[in-house]
C-alpha cells in the first residue's frame, strides 16, 4: 500500500524514516522496546518504521471480567516491497525465516507459524501485501503462565497494519482488527483479546457477547493490596498438585484471593494479598515448597495496565 519504489533488497523506504532518532538509541525508552528495535536492525538491517506493544491479559475471579498486565509483547516492523516476510525473535535466534505471502505454505519454524498465518490474513485484507520485516519479543516467558497468543497476535496486527497504512491515512480500527483475529484464531480467548486491545490502567473490563464492553475500577495499590502472579515449576504432571499447594499456602499466609489467570488451571495462579503481607506470603510459600522437595515458585508483580499502543 506504500507507493514508494523499492531498493535492490526489496525494501520500501518511508519518507519519514529520518525524522526521529531510532528507538534503539533512545536512552529514555523502555529496555524491551529498545531491544526489539535493535534486534530488527541486527537481524534484517532495517530501522523499524513502528514498534507496538501489547499487554498480556488475565481473567479475574469474577465471571467475564478481564484486565491487562504491565508485561508486554513487542513487535517491531518495517515495510518491504517484494512480497516477502522476514520473521525473527530473540527467543528463537536460530529460527529466523524468509517466507512468501502468496502460494503454498512453506515449511515454517513452529514459533513463526502463528505470526506468519496472521501476516497472510492481513495481506489478504489489504495490509502488508508488499511484505514486512518483523521482529517479536515478550517481556515474560511461557513459564510465567500467562497466555502469549492474544498479545502476540495483537502486537503483530497493529504493527504491520500501521507500517502499511499510507502517510496521512487512518490505521484500521481496533474493532476491525479484533474481527480479523477472530477469523484467524477462532478458538482463542476472545475476552483476553478484548483486554489486550481495549483495557485501561487500573481498570477491569467486562467482555460481553458481540463485542460489548463495560469497565469497572480495579486498582490493587489504591486499596492497600498487591497483585502477584505465582508460577509453579516442575513437570506438567506435577503442576496440578503444585498449584493446589500454592493456593493453600497463600491463603494460610494471609492472601485475600487466589485464582487461575487463564480461566482454567494452567501453571500459575494470581494472588491478591494485603501489601503488608507480601514478604510473609512469599516466605511461607517458598519454605513449604522446599520442605516438600519442590522447586520454589516464581513470583511476578502485576500492575493493571492499559491496552496495546505504539511505542514512539
Short mmCIF file of N, CA, C and O in Angstrom, two decimals, residues 50-186:
data_model
loop_
_atom_site.label_atom_id
_atom_site.label_comp_id
_atom_site.label_asym_id
_atom_site.label_seq_id
_atom_site.Cartn_x
_atom_site.Cartn_y
_atom_site.Cartn_z
N UNK A 50 7.84 1.16 12.90
CA UNK A 50 6.95 1.24 14.06
C UNK A 50 7.28 0.12 15.02
O UNK A 50 7.68 -0.98 14.61
N UNK A 51 7.14 0.41 16.30
CA UNK A 51 7.21 -0.60 17.35
C UNK A 51 5.93 -0.51 18.16
O UNK A 51 5.56 0.57 18.63
N UNK A 52 5.24 -1.64 18.31
CA UNK A 52 4.00 -1.70 19.07
C UNK A 52 4.17 -2.66 20.23
O UNK A 52 4.85 -3.68 20.12
N UNK A 53 3.51 -2.33 21.34
CA UNK A 53 3.47 -3.24 22.48
C UNK A 53 2.03 -3.64 22.74
O UNK A 53 1.10 -2.86 22.53
N UNK A 54 1.85 -4.88 23.20
CA UNK A 54 0.52 -5.38 23.55
C UNK A 54 0.64 -6.12 24.87
O UNK A 54 1.49 -7.00 25.02
N UNK A 55 -0.19 -5.79 25.86
CA UNK A 55 -0.02 -6.38 27.18
C UNK A 55 -0.54 -7.81 27.26
O UNK A 55 -1.51 -8.18 26.59
N UNK A 56 0.10 -8.63 28.07
CA UNK A 56 -0.53 -9.87 28.50
C UNK A 56 -1.82 -9.51 29.22
O UNK A 56 -1.95 -8.42 29.79
N UNK A 57 -2.77 -10.43 29.20
CA UNK A 57 -4.05 -10.18 29.86
C UNK A 57 -4.41 -11.37 30.73
O UNK A 57 -3.85 -12.46 30.57
N UNK A 58 -5.35 -11.15 31.64
CA UNK A 58 -5.72 -12.22 32.57
C UNK A 58 -7.20 -12.08 32.96
O UNK A 58 -7.78 -11.00 32.87
N UNK A 59 -7.76 -13.20 33.36
CA UNK A 59 -9.10 -13.22 33.91
C UNK A 59 -9.05 -12.87 35.40
O UNK A 59 -8.10 -13.25 36.10
N UNK A 60 -10.08 -12.18 35.87
CA UNK A 60 -10.27 -12.02 37.30
C UNK A 60 -11.11 -13.19 37.81
O UNK A 60 -11.57 -14.01 37.02
N UNK A 61 -11.31 -13.23 39.11
CA UNK A 61 -12.08 -14.33 39.66
C UNK A 61 -13.58 -14.04 39.70
O UNK A 61 -14.32 -14.66 40.47
N UNK A 62 -14.02 -13.12 38.89
CA UNK A 62 -15.44 -12.86 38.67
C UNK A 62 -15.74 -13.14 37.21
O UNK A 62 -14.98 -12.71 36.32
N UNK A 63 -16.82 -13.85 36.90
CA UNK A 63 -17.09 -14.25 35.51
C UNK A 63 -17.15 -13.06 34.56
O UNK A 63 -17.81 -12.06 34.84
N UNK A 64 -16.42 -13.19 33.45
CA UNK A 64 -16.46 -12.17 32.40
C UNK A 64 -15.53 -11.02 32.58
O UNK A 64 -15.36 -10.21 31.66
N UNK A 65 -14.90 -10.88 33.74
CA UNK A 65 -14.01 -9.75 33.99
C UNK A 65 -12.58 -10.10 33.59
O UNK A 65 -12.06 -11.16 33.96
N UNK A 66 -11.94 -9.20 32.86
CA UNK A 66 -10.55 -9.37 32.43
C UNK A 66 -9.82 -8.05 32.63
O UNK A 66 -10.43 -6.99 32.80
N UNK A 67 -8.49 -8.12 32.62
CA UNK A 67 -7.67 -6.92 32.74
C UNK A 67 -6.34 -7.18 32.05
O UNK A 67 -5.99 -8.32 31.75
N UNK A 68 -5.61 -6.11 31.82
CA UNK A 68 -4.30 -6.20 31.18
C UNK A 68 -3.20 -6.08 32.23
O UNK A 68 -3.34 -5.36 33.22
N UNK A 69 -2.13 -6.81 32.01
CA UNK A 69 -0.97 -6.79 32.91
C UNK A 69 0.14 -5.92 32.32
O UNK A 69 0.28 -5.83 31.10
N UNK A 70 0.93 -5.33 33.20
CA UNK A 70 2.00 -4.46 32.74
C UNK A 70 3.23 -5.19 32.26
O UNK A 70 4.36 -4.73 32.50
N UNK A 71 3.04 -6.31 31.58
CA UNK A 71 4.13 -7.08 30.97
C UNK A 71 3.77 -7.28 29.51
O UNK A 71 2.87 -8.05 29.19
N UNK A 72 4.44 -6.59 28.59
CA UNK A 72 4.01 -6.59 27.20
C UNK A 72 4.76 -7.56 26.30
O UNK A 72 5.82 -8.08 26.63
N UNK A 73 4.17 -7.77 25.14
CA UNK A 73 4.83 -8.38 23.98
C UNK A 73 5.07 -7.24 23.00
O UNK A 73 4.18 -6.40 22.79
N UNK A 74 6.25 -7.17 22.41
CA UNK A 74 6.59 -6.09 21.48
C UNK A 74 6.81 -6.62 20.08
O UNK A 74 7.33 -7.73 19.89
N UNK A 75 6.41 -5.82 19.10
CA UNK A 75 6.62 -6.16 17.69
C UNK A 75 7.20 -4.94 16.97
O UNK A 75 6.62 -3.85 17.02
N UNK A 76 8.36 -5.13 16.34
CA UNK A 76 8.98 -4.09 15.53
C UNK A 76 8.82 -4.47 14.06
O UNK A 76 9.07 -5.61 13.68
N UNK A 77 8.38 -3.51 13.24
CA UNK A 77 8.08 -3.82 11.85
C UNK A 77 8.63 -2.75 10.92
O UNK A 77 8.74 -1.57 11.28
N UNK A 78 8.98 -3.18 9.71
CA UNK A 78 9.39 -2.28 8.63
C UNK A 78 8.81 -2.83 7.34
O UNK A 78 8.82 -4.05 7.11
N UNK A 79 8.28 -1.97 6.45
CA UNK A 79 7.65 -2.45 5.23
C UNK A 79 8.66 -2.87 4.18
O UNK A 79 9.76 -2.33 4.08
N UNK A 80 8.29 -3.88 3.39
CA UNK A 80 9.05 -4.32 2.24
C UNK A 80 8.20 -4.07 0.99
O UNK A 80 7.06 -3.61 1.07
N UNK A 81 8.78 -4.43 -0.18
CA UNK A 81 8.05 -4.23 -1.43
C UNK A 81 8.26 -5.39 -2.40
O UNK A 81 8.07 -5.22 -3.60
N UNK A 82 8.62 -6.58 -1.87
CA UNK A 82 8.89 -7.71 -2.75
C UNK A 82 8.02 -8.92 -2.44
O UNK A 82 8.27 -10.02 -2.94
N UNK A 83 7.00 -8.75 -1.59
CA UNK A 83 6.09 -9.84 -1.30
C UNK A 83 6.61 -10.86 -0.32
O UNK A 83 6.01 -11.92 -0.16
N UNK A 84 7.71 -10.56 0.37
CA UNK A 84 8.27 -11.48 1.36
C UNK A 84 8.04 -10.96 2.77
O UNK A 84 7.96 -9.74 2.98
N UNK A 85 7.96 -11.89 3.72
CA UNK A 85 8.02 -11.51 5.13
C UNK A 85 9.26 -12.18 5.72
O UNK A 85 9.57 -13.33 5.42
N UNK A 86 9.97 -11.41 6.54
CA UNK A 86 11.13 -11.95 7.24
C UNK A 86 10.84 -11.86 8.73
O UNK A 86 10.61 -10.76 9.26
N UNK A 87 10.81 -13.00 9.39
CA UNK A 87 10.40 -13.09 10.79
C UNK A 87 11.57 -13.50 11.67
O UNK A 87 12.35 -14.39 11.31
N UNK A 88 11.66 -12.87 12.83
CA UNK A 88 12.71 -13.23 13.78
C UNK A 88 12.24 -12.94 15.19
O UNK A 88 11.32 -12.16 15.42
N UNK A 89 12.89 -13.61 16.15
CA UNK A 89 12.60 -13.42 17.57
C UNK A 89 13.84 -13.77 18.36
O UNK A 89 14.52 -14.76 18.07
N UNK A 90 14.13 -12.98 19.38
CA UNK A 90 15.27 -13.28 20.24
C UNK A 90 15.07 -14.59 21.00
O UNK A 90 16.04 -15.22 21.42
N UNK A 91 13.83 -15.01 21.17
CA UNK A 91 13.57 -16.27 21.84
C UNK A 91 13.91 -17.47 20.97
O UNK A 91 14.02 -18.60 21.46
N UNK A 92 14.07 -17.23 19.66
CA UNK A 92 14.38 -18.31 18.72
C UNK A 92 15.46 -17.82 17.75
O UNK A 92 15.21 -17.69 16.55
N UNK A 93 16.66 -17.54 18.25
CA UNK A 93 17.68 -16.87 17.44
C UNK A 93 18.14 -17.66 16.23
O UNK A 93 18.63 -17.07 15.27
N UNK A 94 18.01 -18.98 16.26
CA UNK A 94 18.46 -19.80 15.13
C UNK A 94 17.32 -20.14 14.17
O UNK A 94 17.52 -20.93 13.26
N UNK A 95 16.16 -19.54 14.36
CA UNK A 95 15.00 -19.90 13.55
C UNK A 95 14.35 -18.70 12.89
O UNK A 95 13.13 -18.63 12.77
N UNK A 96 15.15 -17.73 12.46
CA UNK A 96 14.61 -16.66 11.61
C UNK A 96 14.23 -17.26 10.26
O UNK A 96 14.78 -18.29 9.85
N UNK A 97 13.30 -16.63 9.56
CA UNK A 97 12.86 -17.22 8.30
C UNK A 97 12.37 -16.14 7.34
O UNK A 97 11.88 -15.09 7.75
N UNK A 98 12.54 -16.42 6.04
CA UNK A 98 12.03 -15.59 4.95
C UNK A 98 10.93 -16.38 4.26
O UNK A 98 11.18 -17.51 3.80
N UNK A 99 9.73 -15.81 4.15
CA UNK A 99 8.57 -16.56 3.68
C UNK A 99 7.75 -15.74 2.71
O UNK A 99 7.66 -14.51 2.84
N UNK A 100 7.12 -16.40 1.73
CA UNK A 100 6.29 -15.67 0.76
C UNK A 100 4.89 -15.42 1.31
O UNK A 100 4.39 -16.17 2.15
N UNK A 101 4.26 -14.36 0.83
CA UNK A 101 2.91 -14.04 1.27
C UNK A 101 1.83 -14.69 0.40
O UNK A 101 0.65 -14.61 0.74
N UNK A 102 2.23 -15.31 -0.70
CA UNK A 102 1.26 -15.96 -1.58
C UNK A 102 1.74 -17.36 -1.91
O UNK A 102 2.90 -17.72 -1.66
N UNK A 103 0.85 -18.15 -2.48
CA UNK A 103 1.20 -19.51 -2.87
C UNK A 103 1.06 -20.48 -1.71
O UNK A 103 0.45 -20.18 -0.67
N UNK A 104 1.61 -21.66 -1.90
CA UNK A 104 1.51 -22.70 -0.88
C UNK A 104 2.30 -22.32 0.36
O UNK A 104 3.32 -21.63 0.28
N UNK A 105 1.83 -22.81 1.50
CA UNK A 105 2.55 -22.57 2.75
C UNK A 105 3.84 -23.36 2.75
O UNK A 105 3.83 -24.58 2.59
N UNK A 106 4.98 -22.71 2.94
CA UNK A 106 6.25 -23.44 3.03
C UNK A 106 6.45 -24.00 4.44
O UNK A 106 5.67 -23.71 5.36
N UNK A 107 7.48 -24.82 4.60
CA UNK A 107 7.85 -25.26 5.94
C UNK A 107 8.21 -24.04 6.78
O UNK A 107 8.97 -23.17 6.33
N UNK A 108 7.68 -23.99 7.98
CA UNK A 108 7.82 -22.82 8.83
C UNK A 108 8.22 -23.25 10.23
O UNK A 108 7.65 -24.20 10.77
N UNK A 109 9.21 -22.60 10.86
CA UNK A 109 9.52 -22.93 12.26
C UNK A 109 8.28 -22.82 13.12
O UNK A 109 7.42 -21.94 12.90
N UNK A 110 8.17 -23.68 14.12
CA UNK A 110 6.97 -23.71 14.94
C UNK A 110 6.59 -22.38 15.55
O UNK A 110 5.42 -21.99 15.56
N UNK A 111 7.58 -21.64 16.04
CA UNK A 111 7.27 -20.38 16.70
C UNK A 111 6.70 -19.36 15.73
O UNK A 111 5.91 -18.48 16.12
N UNK A 112 7.09 -19.45 14.44
CA UNK A 112 6.71 -18.44 13.44
C UNK A 112 5.39 -18.75 12.75
O UNK A 112 4.87 -17.89 12.03
N UNK A 113 4.84 -19.95 12.96
CA UNK A 113 3.64 -20.34 12.22
C UNK A 113 2.48 -19.40 12.49
O UNK A 113 1.74 -19.02 11.56
N UNK A 114 2.30 -19.02 13.73
CA UNK A 114 1.16 -18.17 14.08
C UNK A 114 1.29 -16.76 13.50
O UNK A 114 0.37 -16.28 12.84
N UNK A 115 2.40 -16.02 13.74
CA UNK A 115 2.50 -14.70 13.12
C UNK A 115 2.48 -14.75 11.60
O UNK A 115 1.96 -13.85 10.94
N UNK A 116 3.03 -15.83 11.00
CA UNK A 116 3.01 -15.95 9.55
C UNK A 116 1.58 -16.08 9.03
O UNK A 116 1.20 -15.43 8.05
N UNK A 117 0.77 -16.91 9.67
CA UNK A 117 -0.62 -17.05 9.25
C UNK A 117 -1.36 -15.72 9.37
O UNK A 117 -2.17 -15.36 8.50
N UNK A 118 -1.06 -14.98 10.42
CA UNK A 118 -1.70 -13.68 10.59
C UNK A 118 -1.25 -12.69 9.52
O UNK A 118 -2.07 -11.93 8.98
N UNK A 119 0.04 -12.70 9.18
CA UNK A 119 0.54 -11.81 8.13
C UNK A 119 -0.14 -12.10 6.79
O UNK A 119 -0.46 -11.18 6.03
N UNK A 120 -0.35 -13.36 6.49
CA UNK A 120 -1.04 -13.70 5.25
C UNK A 120 -2.49 -13.24 5.28
O UNK A 120 -3.02 -12.76 4.27
N UNK A 121 -3.14 -13.36 6.45
CA UNK A 121 -4.52 -12.90 6.57
C UNK A 121 -4.60 -11.38 6.43
O UNK A 121 -5.50 -10.84 5.77
N UNK A 122 -3.64 -10.67 7.02
CA UNK A 122 -3.60 -9.21 6.87
C UNK A 122 -3.39 -8.82 5.42
O UNK A 122 -4.01 -7.88 4.91
N UNK A 123 -2.51 -9.55 4.73
CA UNK A 123 -2.25 -9.25 3.32
C UNK A 123 -3.52 -9.45 2.48
O UNK A 123 -3.83 -8.63 1.60
N UNK A 124 -4.25 -10.53 2.75
CA UNK A 124 -5.50 -10.76 2.02
C UNK A 124 -6.50 -9.64 2.27
O UNK A 124 -7.31 -9.31 1.40
N UNK A 125 -6.43 -9.05 3.47
CA UNK A 125 -7.35 -7.97 3.81
C UNK A 125 -6.86 -6.61 3.34
O UNK A 125 -7.55 -5.60 3.52
N UNK A 126 -5.66 -6.57 2.74
CA UNK A 126 -5.17 -5.32 2.16
C UNK A 126 -4.05 -4.65 2.91
O UNK A 126 -3.61 -3.56 2.51
N UNK A 127 -3.54 -5.26 3.97
CA UNK A 127 -2.45 -4.66 4.73
C UNK A 127 -1.22 -5.55 4.67
O UNK A 127 -1.25 -6.70 5.12
N UNK A 128 -0.16 -5.02 4.10
CA UNK A 128 1.10 -5.73 4.08
C UNK A 128 1.29 -6.66 2.91
O UNK A 128 2.12 -7.57 2.97
N UNK A 129 0.55 -6.47 1.82
CA UNK A 129 0.72 -7.34 0.65
C UNK A 129 2.13 -7.26 0.08
O UNK A 129 2.61 -8.22 -0.52
N UNK A 130 2.79 -6.13 0.27
CA UNK A 130 4.12 -5.94 -0.31
C UNK A 130 5.22 -6.58 0.53
O UNK A 130 6.36 -6.69 0.08
N UNK A 131 4.88 -7.03 1.75
CA UNK A 131 5.87 -7.69 2.58
C UNK A 131 6.28 -6.88 3.79
O UNK A 131 6.10 -5.65 3.83
N UNK A 132 6.86 -7.56 4.77
CA UNK A 132 7.21 -6.92 6.04
C UNK A 132 8.41 -7.62 6.67
O UNK A 132 8.53 -8.84 6.60
N UNK A 133 9.30 -6.84 7.25
CA UNK A 133 10.30 -7.36 8.17
C UNK A 133 9.72 -7.20 9.58
O UNK A 133 9.26 -6.11 9.95
N UNK A 134 9.76 -8.28 10.36
CA UNK A 134 9.09 -8.27 11.66
C UNK A 134 9.93 -8.98 12.70
O UNK A 134 10.44 -10.07 12.45
N UNK A 135 10.07 -8.34 13.85
CA UNK A 135 10.74 -8.97 14.99
C UNK A 135 9.81 -8.88 16.19
O UNK A 135 9.25 -7.82 16.47
N UNK A 136 9.64 -9.99 16.91
CA UNK A 136 8.76 -10.02 18.08
C UNK A 136 9.52 -10.51 19.29
O UNK A 136 10.45 -11.32 19.18
N UNK A 137 9.11 -10.01 20.45
CA UNK A 137 9.75 -10.43 21.69
C UNK A 137 8.82 -10.10 22.85
O UNK A 137 8.18 -9.04 22.87
N UNK A 138 8.75 -10.99 23.84
CA UNK A 138 7.91 -10.77 25.00
C UNK A 138 8.72 -10.45 26.23
O UNK A 138 9.91 -10.80 26.34
N UNK A 139 8.07 -9.80 27.19
CA UNK A 139 8.73 -9.49 28.46
C UNK A 139 8.71 -10.68 29.40
O UNK A 139 9.51 -10.76 30.33
N UNK A 140 7.78 -11.63 29.18
CA UNK A 140 7.66 -12.82 30.01
C UNK A 140 7.87 -14.06 29.17
O UNK A 140 7.55 -14.07 27.98
N UNK A 141 8.35 -15.12 29.79
CA UNK A 141 8.46 -16.40 29.10
C UNK A 141 7.18 -17.20 29.31
O UNK A 141 6.34 -16.86 30.15
N UNK A 142 7.06 -18.29 28.58
CA UNK A 142 5.91 -19.17 28.72
C UNK A 142 5.77 -19.69 30.14
O UNK A 142 4.66 -20.00 30.61
N UNK A 143 6.90 -19.80 30.85
CA UNK A 143 6.88 -20.34 32.21
C UNK A 143 6.07 -19.49 33.17
O UNK A 143 5.65 -19.98 34.23
N UNK A 144 5.80 -18.23 32.83
CA UNK A 144 5.01 -17.38 33.72
C UNK A 144 3.56 -17.82 33.78
O UNK A 144 2.86 -17.52 34.75
N UNK A 145 3.08 -18.48 32.74
CA UNK A 145 1.73 -18.99 32.77
C UNK A 145 0.66 -18.07 32.24
O UNK A 145 -0.53 -18.39 32.28
N UNK A 146 1.02 -16.89 31.74
CA UNK A 146 0.07 -16.01 31.08
C UNK A 146 0.06 -16.33 29.59
O UNK A 146 1.12 -16.55 28.99
N UNK A 147 -1.11 -16.31 28.98
CA UNK A 147 -1.22 -16.68 27.57
C UNK A 147 -0.47 -15.69 26.68
O UNK A 147 -0.61 -14.47 26.82
N UNK A 148 0.31 -16.24 25.74
CA UNK A 148 1.07 -15.42 24.79
C UNK A 148 0.28 -15.12 23.54
O UNK A 148 0.50 -14.09 22.89
N UNK A 149 -0.65 -16.00 23.15
CA UNK A 149 -1.27 -15.91 21.83
C UNK A 149 -1.94 -14.57 21.57
O UNK A 149 -1.73 -13.95 20.52
N UNK A 150 -2.76 -14.12 22.51
CA UNK A 150 -3.53 -12.90 22.26
C UNK A 150 -2.66 -11.65 22.17
O UNK A 150 -2.80 -10.87 21.22
N UNK A 151 -1.72 -11.42 23.11
CA UNK A 151 -0.88 -10.23 22.93
C UNK A 151 0.04 -10.31 21.72
O UNK A 151 0.30 -9.29 21.06
N UNK A 152 0.53 -11.51 21.37
CA UNK A 152 1.38 -11.63 20.19
C UNK A 152 0.61 -11.26 18.94
O UNK A 152 1.08 -10.47 18.11
N UNK A 153 -0.59 -11.82 18.78
CA UNK A 153 -1.39 -11.51 17.60
C UNK A 153 -1.69 -10.02 17.50
O UNK A 153 -1.61 -9.42 16.42
N UNK A 154 -2.07 -9.42 18.62
CA UNK A 154 -2.45 -8.01 18.60
C UNK A 154 -1.25 -7.12 18.28
O UNK A 154 -1.37 -6.16 17.50
N UNK A 155 -0.09 -7.42 18.88
CA UNK A 155 1.11 -6.62 18.60
C UNK A 155 1.48 -6.71 17.12
O UNK A 155 1.81 -5.69 16.48
N UNK A 156 1.44 -7.92 16.56
CA UNK A 156 1.78 -8.10 15.15
C UNK A 156 0.78 -7.39 14.26
O UNK A 156 1.16 -6.66 13.32
N UNK A 157 -0.51 -7.57 14.51
CA UNK A 157 -1.53 -6.95 13.66
C UNK A 157 -1.45 -5.43 13.69
O UNK A 157 -1.56 -4.76 12.65
N UNK A 158 -1.24 -4.87 14.86
CA UNK A 158 -1.16 -3.41 14.97
C UNK A 158 0.09 -2.87 14.30
O UNK A 158 0.05 -1.84 13.61
N UNK A 159 1.23 -3.54 14.48
CA UNK A 159 2.48 -3.07 13.89
C UNK A 159 2.45 -3.16 12.37
O UNK A 159 2.82 -2.21 11.66
N UNK A 160 2.00 -4.29 11.85
CA UNK A 160 2.02 -4.49 10.40
C UNK A 160 1.01 -3.58 9.71
O UNK A 160 1.30 -2.97 8.68
N UNK A 161 -0.21 -3.48 10.25
CA UNK A 161 -1.19 -2.59 9.63
C UNK A 161 -0.74 -1.14 9.71
O UNK A 161 -1.01 -0.34 8.79
N UNK A 162 -0.02 -0.78 10.76
CA UNK A 162 0.49 0.58 10.90
C UNK A 162 1.50 0.91 9.81
O UNK A 162 1.37 1.93 9.10
N UNK A 163 2.52 0.05 9.65
CA UNK A 163 3.58 0.40 8.70
C UNK A 163 3.12 0.30 7.25
O UNK A 163 3.80 0.81 6.35
N UNK A 164 1.97 -0.33 7.01
CA UNK A 164 1.44 -0.39 5.65
C UNK A 164 0.24 0.53 5.45
O UNK A 164 -0.46 0.40 4.44
N UNK A 165 0.00 1.42 6.39
CA UNK A 165 -1.00 2.47 6.19
C UNK A 165 -0.32 3.66 5.54
O UNK A 165 0.70 4.14 6.04
N UNK A 166 -0.82 4.16 4.41
CA UNK A 166 -0.15 5.27 3.73
C UNK A 166 -0.04 6.50 4.62
O UNK A 166 -0.87 6.71 5.52
N UNK A 167 0.98 7.29 4.40
CA UNK A 167 1.17 8.52 5.16
C UNK A 167 -0.09 9.38 5.07
O UNK A 167 -0.63 9.62 3.98
N UNK A 168 -0.56 9.81 6.20
CA UNK A 168 -1.78 10.61 6.24
C UNK A 168 -3.05 9.80 6.31
O UNK A 168 -4.13 10.34 6.52
N UNK A 169 -2.95 8.48 6.11
CA UNK A 169 -4.12 7.63 6.17
C UNK A 169 -4.45 7.22 7.61
O UNK A 169 -3.67 7.42 8.52
N UNK A 170 -5.61 6.63 7.78
CA UNK A 170 -6.04 6.18 9.10
C UNK A 170 -5.72 4.70 9.28
O UNK A 170 -6.00 3.89 8.40
N UNK A 171 -5.14 4.37 10.41
CA UNK A 171 -4.92 2.97 10.72
C UNK A 171 -6.27 2.27 10.87
O UNK A 171 -7.26 2.89 11.23
N UNK A 172 -6.32 0.97 10.62
CA UNK A 172 -7.58 0.26 10.77
C UNK A 172 -8.06 0.30 12.22
O UNK A 172 -7.26 0.29 13.16
N UNK A 173 -9.37 0.37 12.39
CA UNK A 173 -9.94 0.41 13.74
C UNK A 173 -9.64 -0.88 14.49
O UNK A 173 -9.53 -1.96 13.90
N UNK A 174 -9.51 -0.78 15.78
CA UNK A 174 -9.22 -1.96 16.59
C UNK A 174 -10.37 -2.97 16.52
O UNK A 174 -10.13 -4.17 16.61
N UNK A 175 -11.59 -2.49 16.39
CA UNK A 175 -12.72 -3.41 16.24
C UNK A 175 -12.56 -4.25 14.98
O UNK A 175 -12.89 -5.44 14.98
N UNK A 176 -12.06 -3.64 13.91
CA UNK A 176 -11.84 -4.38 12.66
C UNK A 176 -10.74 -5.42 12.86
O UNK A 176 -10.87 -6.56 12.42
N UNK A 177 -9.67 -5.02 13.53
CA UNK A 177 -8.59 -5.97 13.79
C UNK A 177 -9.07 -7.12 14.68
O UNK A 177 -8.69 -8.27 14.47
N UNK A 178 -9.90 -6.80 15.67
CA UNK A 178 -10.42 -7.85 16.54
C UNK A 178 -11.25 -8.85 15.74
O UNK A 178 -11.16 -10.07 15.96
N UNK A 179 -12.04 -8.34 14.79
CA UNK A 179 -12.85 -9.25 13.96
C UNK A 179 -11.96 -10.12 13.08
O UNK A 179 -12.22 -11.32 12.91
N UNK A 180 -10.88 -9.54 12.53
CA UNK A 180 -9.96 -10.33 11.71
C UNK A 180 -9.29 -11.41 12.56
O UNK A 180 -9.15 -12.56 12.12
N UNK A 181 -8.89 -11.06 13.77
CA UNK A 181 -8.22 -12.03 14.64
C UNK A 181 -9.18 -13.15 15.05
O UNK A 181 -8.76 -14.30 15.21
N UNK A 182 -10.45 -12.83 15.19
CA UNK A 182 -11.43 -13.89 15.49
C UNK A 182 -11.51 -14.88 14.35
O UNK A 182 -11.66 -16.09 14.56
N UNK A 183 -11.39 -14.40 13.11
CA UNK A 183 -11.43 -15.29 11.96
C UNK A 183 -10.16 -16.14 11.88
O UNK A 183 -10.22 -17.34 11.56
N UNK A 184 -9.02 -15.54 12.18
CA UNK A 184 -7.74 -16.25 12.08
C UNK A 184 -7.60 -17.27 13.20
O UNK A 184 -7.09 -18.38 12.98
N UNK A 185 -8.04 -16.91 14.40
CA UNK A 185 -7.86 -17.78 15.57
C UNK A 185 -9.17 -17.86 16.34
O UNK A 185 -9.29 -17.31 17.44
N UNK A 186 -10.17 -18.55 15.80
CA UNK A 186 -11.50 -18.55 16.44
C UNK A 186 -11.53 -19.25 17.78
O UNK A 186 -12.46 -19.03 18.56
#
